[in-house]
Amino acid sequence: MERPHRTIGQTDQLPTDLPVEELTRRANAFLEKNDFVQAYLYVSRLAEHEEADPQAGVTAGLLALTLNKKDEAARHFRHARDRAPDNFDANYNLALLDIAAGNFDEAA
């Protein structure tokens, strides 16, 4: 039996009123199953939530990289850095993406 095609990044399919705790619970449940596509949907929504820890943006960025979505990863890392400018993980991963793209001045 064929599995239905899943589109990455369709957070509009998620309920909009889920609290941070529920988004976190659902994301973790999918991560435990190594279902990175579904986990990414919840972590992406979580990363945009004002009450969420900025580290959620880093996690969303790492999941985006896992799913080969470099532009989305960079967006999440930037958002995390904007919320927490000293966040080592956000800055480090942004620098790695910049280096990989040949943007050495941006990486510095």
Short mmCIF file of C-alpha atoms in Angstrom, two decimals:
data_model
loop_
_atom_site.label_atom_id
_atom_site.label_comp_id
_atom_site.label_asym_id
_atom_site.label_seq_id
_atom_site.Cartn_x
_atom_site.Cartn_y
_atom_site.Cartn_z
CA MET A 1 0.00 0.00 0.00
CA GLU A 2 1.35 3.41 -0.95
CA ARG A 3 1.77 6.01 1.74
CA PRO A 4 0.16 9.38 1.04
CA HIS A 5 2.56 12.10 -0.06
CA ARG A 6 3.41 14.54 2.71
CA THR A 7 4.32 18.10 1.92
CA ILE A 8 6.98 19.62 4.13
CA GLY A 9 6.22 22.92 5.78
CA GLN A 10 2.44 23.07 5.71
CA THR A 11 1.94 24.37 9.21
CA ASP A 12 -1.37 25.86 8.09
CA GLN A 13 -2.78 22.35 8.46
CA LEU A 14 -2.22 22.47 12.23
CA PRO A 15 -4.74 23.90 14.66
CA THR A 16 -3.84 27.52 15.39
CA ASP A 17 -4.83 27.50 19.05
CA LEU A 18 -2.45 24.85 20.40
CA PRO A 19 -0.55 26.03 23.49
CA VAL A 20 3.23 25.77 23.71
CA GLU A 21 3.03 22.70 25.95
CA GLU A 22 0.85 20.80 23.46
CA LEU A 23 2.99 21.77 20.48
CA THR A 24 6.04 20.56 22.41
CA ARG A 25 4.35 17.30 23.42
CA ARG A 26 3.28 16.51 19.87
CA ALA A 27 6.65 17.46 18.38
CA ASN A 28 8.44 15.22 20.89
CA ALA A 29 6.09 12.33 20.13
CA PHE A 30 6.96 12.54 16.43
CA LEU A 31 10.67 12.95 17.18
CA GLU A 32 10.61 9.77 19.27
CA LYS A 33 9.23 7.96 16.21
CA ASN A 34 11.86 9.58 13.95
CA ASP A 35 9.02 11.14 11.97
CA PHE A 36 10.92 14.31 11.15
CA VAL A 37 8.36 15.59 8.65
CA GLN A 38 5.56 15.70 11.21
CA ALA A 39 7.88 16.83 14.00
CA TYR A 40 9.01 19.71 11.81
CA LEU A 41 5.43 20.92 11.36
CA TYR A 42 4.94 21.20 15.11
CA VAL A 43 8.40 22.55 15.92
CA SER A 44 8.06 25.18 13.19
CA ARG A 45 4.80 26.37 14.68
CA LEU A 46 6.34 26.25 18.16
CA ALA A 47 9.34 28.31 17.03
CA GLU A 48 7.04 31.11 15.89
CA HIS A 49 5.14 31.17 19.19
CA GLU A 50 5.98 34.19 21.35
CA GLU A 51 6.02 32.14 24.56
CA ALA A 52 8.36 29.47 23.21
CA ASP A 53 12.01 29.20 24.11
CA PRO A 54 14.18 30.58 21.26
CA GLN A 55 15.90 27.18 21.21
CA ALA A 56 12.76 25.90 19.45
CA GLY A 57 13.89 27.94 16.45
CA VAL A 58 17.23 26.15 16.51
CA THR A 59 15.46 22.79 16.67
CA ALA A 60 13.22 23.81 13.77
CA GLY A 61 16.32 24.83 11.83
CA LEU A 62 18.04 21.53 12.50
CA LEU A 63 14.95 19.61 11.42
CA ALA A 64 14.73 21.73 8.27
CA LEU A 65 18.35 20.81 7.51
CA THR A 66 17.53 17.15 8.08
CA LEU A 67 14.76 17.55 5.50
CA ASN A 68 17.16 19.36 3.13
CA LYS A 69 15.33 22.69 3.46
CA LYS A 70 18.31 25.03 3.80
CA ASP A 71 16.37 28.25 3.20
CA GLU A 72 13.82 27.34 5.86
CA ALA A 73 16.63 26.32 8.21
CA ALA A 74 18.32 29.70 7.78
CA ARG A 75 15.00 31.46 8.44
CA HIS A 76 14.53 29.54 11.69
CA PHE A 77 18.12 30.14 12.83
CA ARG A 78 17.76 33.87 12.10
CA HIS A 79 14.50 34.02 14.01
CA ALA A 80 16.12 32.27 16.99
CA ARG A 81 19.09 34.65 16.81
CA ASP A 82 16.79 37.67 16.62
CA ARG A 83 15.03 36.51 19.78
CA ALA A 84 18.27 35.56 21.55
CA PRO A 85 21.29 37.27 19.91
CA ASP A 86 23.79 35.36 22.04
CA ASN A 87 22.34 31.94 21.17
CA PHE A 88 25.45 29.98 20.21
CA ASP A 89 23.58 27.25 18.32
CA ALA A 90 21.66 29.72 16.14
CA ASN A 91 24.78 31.74 15.33
CA TYR A 92 26.93 28.67 14.72
CA ASN A 93 24.45 27.00 12.38
CA LEU A 94 23.85 30.23 10.47
CA ALA A 95 27.61 30.58 10.02
CA LEU A 96 27.84 27.01 8.72
CA LEU A 97 25.09 27.69 6.18
CA ASP A 98 26.81 30.90 5.11
CA ILE A 99 30.15 29.11 4.70
CA ALA A 100 28.51 26.33 2.68
CA ALA A 101 26.96 28.97 0.42
CA GLY A 102 30.29 30.77 0.03
CA ASN A 103 29.09 33.82 1.99
CA PHE A 104 32.25 34.12 4.04
CA ASP A 105 31.69 37.75 5.03
CA GLU A 106 28.26 36.87 6.44
CA ALA A 107 29.73 33.94 8.37
CA ALA A 108 32.29 36.12 10.15
#
